[in-house]
PDB file of C-alpha atoms in Angstrom:
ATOM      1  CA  UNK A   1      53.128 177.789  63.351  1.00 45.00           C
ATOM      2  CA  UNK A   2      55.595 176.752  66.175  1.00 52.00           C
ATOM      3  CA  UNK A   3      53.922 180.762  68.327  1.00 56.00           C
ATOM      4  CA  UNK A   4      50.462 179.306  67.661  1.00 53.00           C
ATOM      5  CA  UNK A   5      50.660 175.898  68.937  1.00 57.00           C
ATOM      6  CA  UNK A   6      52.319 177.694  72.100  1.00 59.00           C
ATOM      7  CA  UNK A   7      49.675 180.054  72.377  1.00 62.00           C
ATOM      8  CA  UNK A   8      47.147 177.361  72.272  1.00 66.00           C
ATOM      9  CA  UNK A   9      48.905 175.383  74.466  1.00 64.00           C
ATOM     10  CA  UNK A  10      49.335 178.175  77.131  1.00 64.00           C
ATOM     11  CA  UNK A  11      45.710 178.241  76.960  1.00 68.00           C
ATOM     12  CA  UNK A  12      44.542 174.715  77.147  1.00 66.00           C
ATOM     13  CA  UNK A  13      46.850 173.392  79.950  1.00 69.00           C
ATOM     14  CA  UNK A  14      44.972 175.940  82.687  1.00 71.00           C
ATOM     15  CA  UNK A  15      42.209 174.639  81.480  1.00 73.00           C
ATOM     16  CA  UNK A  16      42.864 171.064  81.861  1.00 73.00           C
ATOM     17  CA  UNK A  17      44.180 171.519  85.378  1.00 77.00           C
ATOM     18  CA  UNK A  18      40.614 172.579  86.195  1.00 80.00           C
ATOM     19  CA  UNK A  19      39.526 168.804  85.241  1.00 84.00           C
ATOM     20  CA  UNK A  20      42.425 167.532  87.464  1.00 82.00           C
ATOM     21  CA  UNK A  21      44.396 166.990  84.405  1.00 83.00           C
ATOM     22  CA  UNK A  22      48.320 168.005  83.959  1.00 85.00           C
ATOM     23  CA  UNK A  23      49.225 168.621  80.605  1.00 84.00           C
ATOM     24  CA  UNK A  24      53.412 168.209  80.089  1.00 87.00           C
ATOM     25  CA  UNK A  25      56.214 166.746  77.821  1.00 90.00           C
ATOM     26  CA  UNK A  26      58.587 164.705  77.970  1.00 94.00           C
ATOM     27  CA  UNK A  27      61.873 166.084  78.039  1.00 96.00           C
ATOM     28  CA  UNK A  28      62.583 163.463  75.459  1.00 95.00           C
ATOM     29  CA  UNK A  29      61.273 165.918  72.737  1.00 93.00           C
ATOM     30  CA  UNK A  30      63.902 168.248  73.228  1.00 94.00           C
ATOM     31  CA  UNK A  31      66.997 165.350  74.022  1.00 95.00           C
ATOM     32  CA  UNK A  32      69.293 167.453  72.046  1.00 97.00           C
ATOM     33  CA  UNK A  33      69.111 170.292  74.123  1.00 98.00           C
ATOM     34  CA  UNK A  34      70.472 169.801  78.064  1.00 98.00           C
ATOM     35  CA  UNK A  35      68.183 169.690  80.711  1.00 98.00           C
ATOM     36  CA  UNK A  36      67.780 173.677  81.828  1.00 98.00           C
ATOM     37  CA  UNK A  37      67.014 174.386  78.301  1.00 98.00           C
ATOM     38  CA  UNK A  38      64.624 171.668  77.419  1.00 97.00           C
ATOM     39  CA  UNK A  39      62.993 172.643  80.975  1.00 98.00           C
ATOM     40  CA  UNK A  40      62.707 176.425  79.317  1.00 97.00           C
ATOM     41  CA  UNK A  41      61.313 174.888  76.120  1.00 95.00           C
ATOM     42  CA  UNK A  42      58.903 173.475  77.998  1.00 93.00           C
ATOM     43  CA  UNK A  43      57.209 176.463  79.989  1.00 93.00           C
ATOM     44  CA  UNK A  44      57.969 178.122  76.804  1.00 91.00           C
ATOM     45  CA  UNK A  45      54.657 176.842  75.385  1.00 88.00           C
ATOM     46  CA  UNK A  46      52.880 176.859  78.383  1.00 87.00           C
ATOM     47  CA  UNK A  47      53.608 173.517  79.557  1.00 90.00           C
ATOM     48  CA  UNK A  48      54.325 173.627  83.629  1.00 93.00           C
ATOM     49  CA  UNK A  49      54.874 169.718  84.058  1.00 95.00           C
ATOM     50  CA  UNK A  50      57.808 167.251  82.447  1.00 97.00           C
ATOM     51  CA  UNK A  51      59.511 164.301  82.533  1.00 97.00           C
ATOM     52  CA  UNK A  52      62.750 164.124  82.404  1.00 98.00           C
ATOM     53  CA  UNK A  53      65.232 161.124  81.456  1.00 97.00           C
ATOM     54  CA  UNK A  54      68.729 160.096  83.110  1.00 97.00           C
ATOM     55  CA  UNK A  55      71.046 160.629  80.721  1.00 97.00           C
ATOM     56  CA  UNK A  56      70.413 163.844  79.645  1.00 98.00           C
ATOM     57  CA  UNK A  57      73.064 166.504  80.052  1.00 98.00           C
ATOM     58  CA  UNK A  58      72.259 169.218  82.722  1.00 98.00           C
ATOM     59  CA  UNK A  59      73.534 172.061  81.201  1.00 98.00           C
ATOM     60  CA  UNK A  60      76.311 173.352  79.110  1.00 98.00           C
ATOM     61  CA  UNK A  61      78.061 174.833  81.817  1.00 98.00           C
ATOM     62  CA  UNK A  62      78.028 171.005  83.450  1.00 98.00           C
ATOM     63  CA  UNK A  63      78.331 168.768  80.285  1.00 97.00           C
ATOM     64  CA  UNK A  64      79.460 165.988  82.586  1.00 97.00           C
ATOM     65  CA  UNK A  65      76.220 166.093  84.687  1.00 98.00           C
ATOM     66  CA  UNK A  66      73.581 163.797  83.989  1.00 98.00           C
ATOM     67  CA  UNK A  67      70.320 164.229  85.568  1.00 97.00           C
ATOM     68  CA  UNK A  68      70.744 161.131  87.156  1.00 98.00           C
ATOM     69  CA  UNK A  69      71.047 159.017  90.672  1.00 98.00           C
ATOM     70  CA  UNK A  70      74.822 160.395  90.675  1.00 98.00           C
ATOM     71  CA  UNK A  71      73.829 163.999  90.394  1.00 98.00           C
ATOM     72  CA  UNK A  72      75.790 165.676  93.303  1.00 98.00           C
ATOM     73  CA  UNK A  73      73.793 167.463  95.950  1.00 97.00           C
ATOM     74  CA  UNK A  74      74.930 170.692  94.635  1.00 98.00           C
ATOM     75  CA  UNK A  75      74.061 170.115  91.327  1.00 98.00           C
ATOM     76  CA  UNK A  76      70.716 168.485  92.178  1.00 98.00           C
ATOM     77  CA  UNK A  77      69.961 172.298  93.821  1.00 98.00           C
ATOM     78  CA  UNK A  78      70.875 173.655  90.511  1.00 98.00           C
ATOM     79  CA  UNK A  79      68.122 171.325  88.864  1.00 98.00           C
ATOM     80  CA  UNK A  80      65.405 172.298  91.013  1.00 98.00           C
ATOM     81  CA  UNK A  81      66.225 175.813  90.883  1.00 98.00           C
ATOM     82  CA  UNK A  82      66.073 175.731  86.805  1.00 98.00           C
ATOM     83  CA  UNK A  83      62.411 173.936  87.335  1.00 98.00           C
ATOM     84  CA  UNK A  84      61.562 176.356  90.088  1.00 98.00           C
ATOM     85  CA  UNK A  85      62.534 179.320  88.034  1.00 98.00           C
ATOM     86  CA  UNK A  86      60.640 177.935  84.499  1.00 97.00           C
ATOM     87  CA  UNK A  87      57.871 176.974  87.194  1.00 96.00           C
ATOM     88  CA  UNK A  88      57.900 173.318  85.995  1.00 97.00           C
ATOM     89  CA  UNK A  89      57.489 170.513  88.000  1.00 97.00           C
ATOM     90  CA  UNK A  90      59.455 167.342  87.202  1.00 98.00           C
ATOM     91  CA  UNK A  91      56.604 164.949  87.786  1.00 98.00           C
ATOM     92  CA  UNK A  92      58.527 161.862  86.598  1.00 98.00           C
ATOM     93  CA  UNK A  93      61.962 160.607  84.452  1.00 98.00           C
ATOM     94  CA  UNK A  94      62.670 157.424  82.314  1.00 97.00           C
ATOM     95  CA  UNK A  95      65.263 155.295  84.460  1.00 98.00           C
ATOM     96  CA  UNK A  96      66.775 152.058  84.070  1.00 96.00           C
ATOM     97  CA  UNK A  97      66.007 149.864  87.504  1.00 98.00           C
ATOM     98  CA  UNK A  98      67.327 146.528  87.270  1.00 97.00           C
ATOM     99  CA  UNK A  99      67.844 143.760  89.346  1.00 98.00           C
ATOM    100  CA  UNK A 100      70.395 145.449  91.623  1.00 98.00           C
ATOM    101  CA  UNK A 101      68.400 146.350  95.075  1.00 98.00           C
ATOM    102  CA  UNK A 102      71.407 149.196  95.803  1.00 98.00           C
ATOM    103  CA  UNK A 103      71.491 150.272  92.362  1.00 98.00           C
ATOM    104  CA  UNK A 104      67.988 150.701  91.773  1.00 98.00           C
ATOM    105  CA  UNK A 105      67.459 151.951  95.878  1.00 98.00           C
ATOM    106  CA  UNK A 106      69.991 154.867  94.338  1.00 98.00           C
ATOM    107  CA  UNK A 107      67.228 155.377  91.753  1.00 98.00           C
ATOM    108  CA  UNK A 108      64.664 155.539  94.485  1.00 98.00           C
ATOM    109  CA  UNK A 109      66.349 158.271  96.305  1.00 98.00           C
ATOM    110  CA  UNK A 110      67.109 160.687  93.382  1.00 98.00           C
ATOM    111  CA  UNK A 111      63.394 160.241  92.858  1.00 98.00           C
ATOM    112  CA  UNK A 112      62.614 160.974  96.076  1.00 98.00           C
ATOM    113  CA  UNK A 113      65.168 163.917  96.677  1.00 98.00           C
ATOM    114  CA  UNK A 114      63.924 165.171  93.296  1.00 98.00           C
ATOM    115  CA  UNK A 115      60.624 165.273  94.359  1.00 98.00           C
ATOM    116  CA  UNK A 116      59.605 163.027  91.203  1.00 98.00           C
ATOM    117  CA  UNK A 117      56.003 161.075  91.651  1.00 98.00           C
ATOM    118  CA  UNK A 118      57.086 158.518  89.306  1.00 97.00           C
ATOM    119  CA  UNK A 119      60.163 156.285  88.280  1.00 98.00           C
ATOM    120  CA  UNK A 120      59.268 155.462  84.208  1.00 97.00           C
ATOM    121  CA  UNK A 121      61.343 152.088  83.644  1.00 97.00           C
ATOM    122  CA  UNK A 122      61.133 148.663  82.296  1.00 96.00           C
ATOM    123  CA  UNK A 123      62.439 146.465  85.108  1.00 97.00           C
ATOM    124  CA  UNK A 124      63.161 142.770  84.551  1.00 96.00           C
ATOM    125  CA  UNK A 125      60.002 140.663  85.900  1.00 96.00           C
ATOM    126  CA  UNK A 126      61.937 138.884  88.447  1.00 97.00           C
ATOM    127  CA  UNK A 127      63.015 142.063  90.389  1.00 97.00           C
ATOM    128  CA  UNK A 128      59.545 143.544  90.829  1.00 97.00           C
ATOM    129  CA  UNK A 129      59.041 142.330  93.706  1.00 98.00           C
ATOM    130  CA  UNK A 130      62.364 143.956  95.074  1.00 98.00           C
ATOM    131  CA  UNK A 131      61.144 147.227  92.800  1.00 98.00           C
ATOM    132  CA  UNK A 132      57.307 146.761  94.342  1.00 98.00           C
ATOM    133  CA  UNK A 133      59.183 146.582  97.922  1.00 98.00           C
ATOM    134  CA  UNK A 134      61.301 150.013  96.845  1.00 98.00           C
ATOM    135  CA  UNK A 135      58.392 152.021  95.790  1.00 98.00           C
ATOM    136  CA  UNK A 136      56.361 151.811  98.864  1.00 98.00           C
ATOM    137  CA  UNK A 137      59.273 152.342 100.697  1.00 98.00           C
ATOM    138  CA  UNK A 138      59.929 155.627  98.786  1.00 98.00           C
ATOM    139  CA  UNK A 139      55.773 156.343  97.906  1.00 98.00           C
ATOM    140  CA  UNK A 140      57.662 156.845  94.491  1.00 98.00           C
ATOM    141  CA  UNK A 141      55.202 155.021  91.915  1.00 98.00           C
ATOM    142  CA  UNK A 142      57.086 152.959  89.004  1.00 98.00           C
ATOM    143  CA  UNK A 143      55.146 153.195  85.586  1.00 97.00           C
ATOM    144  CA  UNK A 144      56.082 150.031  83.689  1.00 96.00           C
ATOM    145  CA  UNK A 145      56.863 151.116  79.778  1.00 94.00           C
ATOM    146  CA  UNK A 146      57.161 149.035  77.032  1.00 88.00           C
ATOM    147  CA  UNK A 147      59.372 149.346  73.992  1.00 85.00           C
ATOM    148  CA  UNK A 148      58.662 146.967  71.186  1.00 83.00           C
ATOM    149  CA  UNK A 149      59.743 143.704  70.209  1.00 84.00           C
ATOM    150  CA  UNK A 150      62.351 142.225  70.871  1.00 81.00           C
ATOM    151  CA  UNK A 151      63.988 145.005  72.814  1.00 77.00           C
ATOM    152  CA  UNK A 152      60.817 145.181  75.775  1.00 81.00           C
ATOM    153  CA  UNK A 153      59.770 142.161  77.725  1.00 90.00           C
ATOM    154  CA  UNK A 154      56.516 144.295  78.485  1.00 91.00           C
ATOM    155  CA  UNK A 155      56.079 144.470  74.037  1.00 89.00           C
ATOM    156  CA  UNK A 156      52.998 142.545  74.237  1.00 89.00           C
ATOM    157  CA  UNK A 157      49.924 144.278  76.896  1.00 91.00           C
ATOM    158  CA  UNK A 158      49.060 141.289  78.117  1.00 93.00           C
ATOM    159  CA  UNK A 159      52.462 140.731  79.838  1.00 93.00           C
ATOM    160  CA  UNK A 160      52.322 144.239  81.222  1.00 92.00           C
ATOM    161  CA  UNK A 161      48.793 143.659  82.528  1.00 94.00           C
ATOM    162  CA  UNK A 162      49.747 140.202  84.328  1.00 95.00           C
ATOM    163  CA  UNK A 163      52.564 141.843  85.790  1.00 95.00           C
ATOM    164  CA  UNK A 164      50.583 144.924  87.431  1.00 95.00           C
ATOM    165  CA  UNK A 165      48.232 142.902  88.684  1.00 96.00           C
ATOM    166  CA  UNK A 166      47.983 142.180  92.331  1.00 97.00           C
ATOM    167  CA  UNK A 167      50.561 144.586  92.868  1.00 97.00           C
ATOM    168  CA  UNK A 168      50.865 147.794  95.287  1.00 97.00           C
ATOM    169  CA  UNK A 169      49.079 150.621  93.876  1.00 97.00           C
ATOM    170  CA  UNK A 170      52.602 152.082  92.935  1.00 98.00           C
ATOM    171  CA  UNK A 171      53.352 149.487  90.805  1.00 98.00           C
ATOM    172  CA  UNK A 172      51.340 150.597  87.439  1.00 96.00           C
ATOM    173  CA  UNK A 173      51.831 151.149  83.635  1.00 94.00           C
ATOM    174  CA  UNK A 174      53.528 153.880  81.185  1.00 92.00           C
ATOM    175  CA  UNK A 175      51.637 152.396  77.972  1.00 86.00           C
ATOM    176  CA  UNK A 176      53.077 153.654  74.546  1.00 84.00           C
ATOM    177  CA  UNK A 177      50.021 152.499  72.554  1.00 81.00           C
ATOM    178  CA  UNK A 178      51.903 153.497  69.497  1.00 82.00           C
ATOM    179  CA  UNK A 179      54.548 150.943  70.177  1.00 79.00           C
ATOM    180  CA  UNK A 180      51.833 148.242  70.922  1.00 77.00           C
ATOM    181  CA  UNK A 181      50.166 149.386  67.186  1.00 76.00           C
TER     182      UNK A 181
END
């Protein structure tokens, strides 16, 4: 079953870039595999776009190494090699940004070194403006997610929506529609 869902897949996601769609996964699905192996999961089924998260474990051979804002320079070469070589592109990762501007400018700058499009993160309402200012800055778009209640402030979509609005165009949402059901 698992060979024909990648053969369909291999063929679908062409097809969808033709509509100006990119098909990927979340590197999520495969969190209990580090990062160069989930990446290799994903092309495996014809998947060339991913998001990755920042505490996931860059490889075996660098257990320490998360793919995260501390990733050294060195290792952050390693990353983009393993993408470069599965030919995936990292299009976004799940981050914590909070209401530390340095903390969350560190954020910004993985992103940016990365060559991510997105930041995925539920920041606290009264640092997006500091977060709106950081993502023009960067041109790295945040996509507000919400978790459900109680853990999420952004739970309910009308909170999320109020939040967005009148915002930079970076500023936007990562809707799980399953967690609002």
């Amino acid at each position: 079953v698992a060979r024909l869902l990648a053969a369909e897949t291999a063929k679908v996601a062409p097809t969808a870039e033709k509509l100006g769609w990119r098909v990927g996964c979340t590197l999520y699905s495969s969190n209990k595999f580090p990062f160069d192996e989930a990446v290799a999961k994903n092309a495996s089924v014809g998947l060339r776009y991913a998001e990755g998260f920042t505490w996931q474990v860059l490889s075996k051979e660098h257990p320490k190494a998360k793919t995260d804002q501390a990733l050294s320079p060195e290792l952050r070469k390693l990353a983009k090699k393993v993408l470069a070589d599965q030919g995936v592109k990292l299009v976004s990762t799940y981050c914590i940004l909070g209401k530390d501007e340095a903390a969350n400018r560190k954020m910004f700058e993985f992103a940016k070194d990365m060559g991510l499009e997105f930041v995925v993160a539920e920041p606290p309402l009264d640092a997006l403006d500091m977060v709106e200012k950081l993502a023009d800055e960067f041109q790295v778009c945040v996509a507000i997610h919400n978790h459900p209640k109680p853990s999420s402030t952004y739970w309910d979509p009308a909170v999320l929506a109020k939040a967005c609005k009148g915002r930079s165009k970076r500023i936007g949402a990562c809707a799980d529609t399953g967690h609002w059901m």
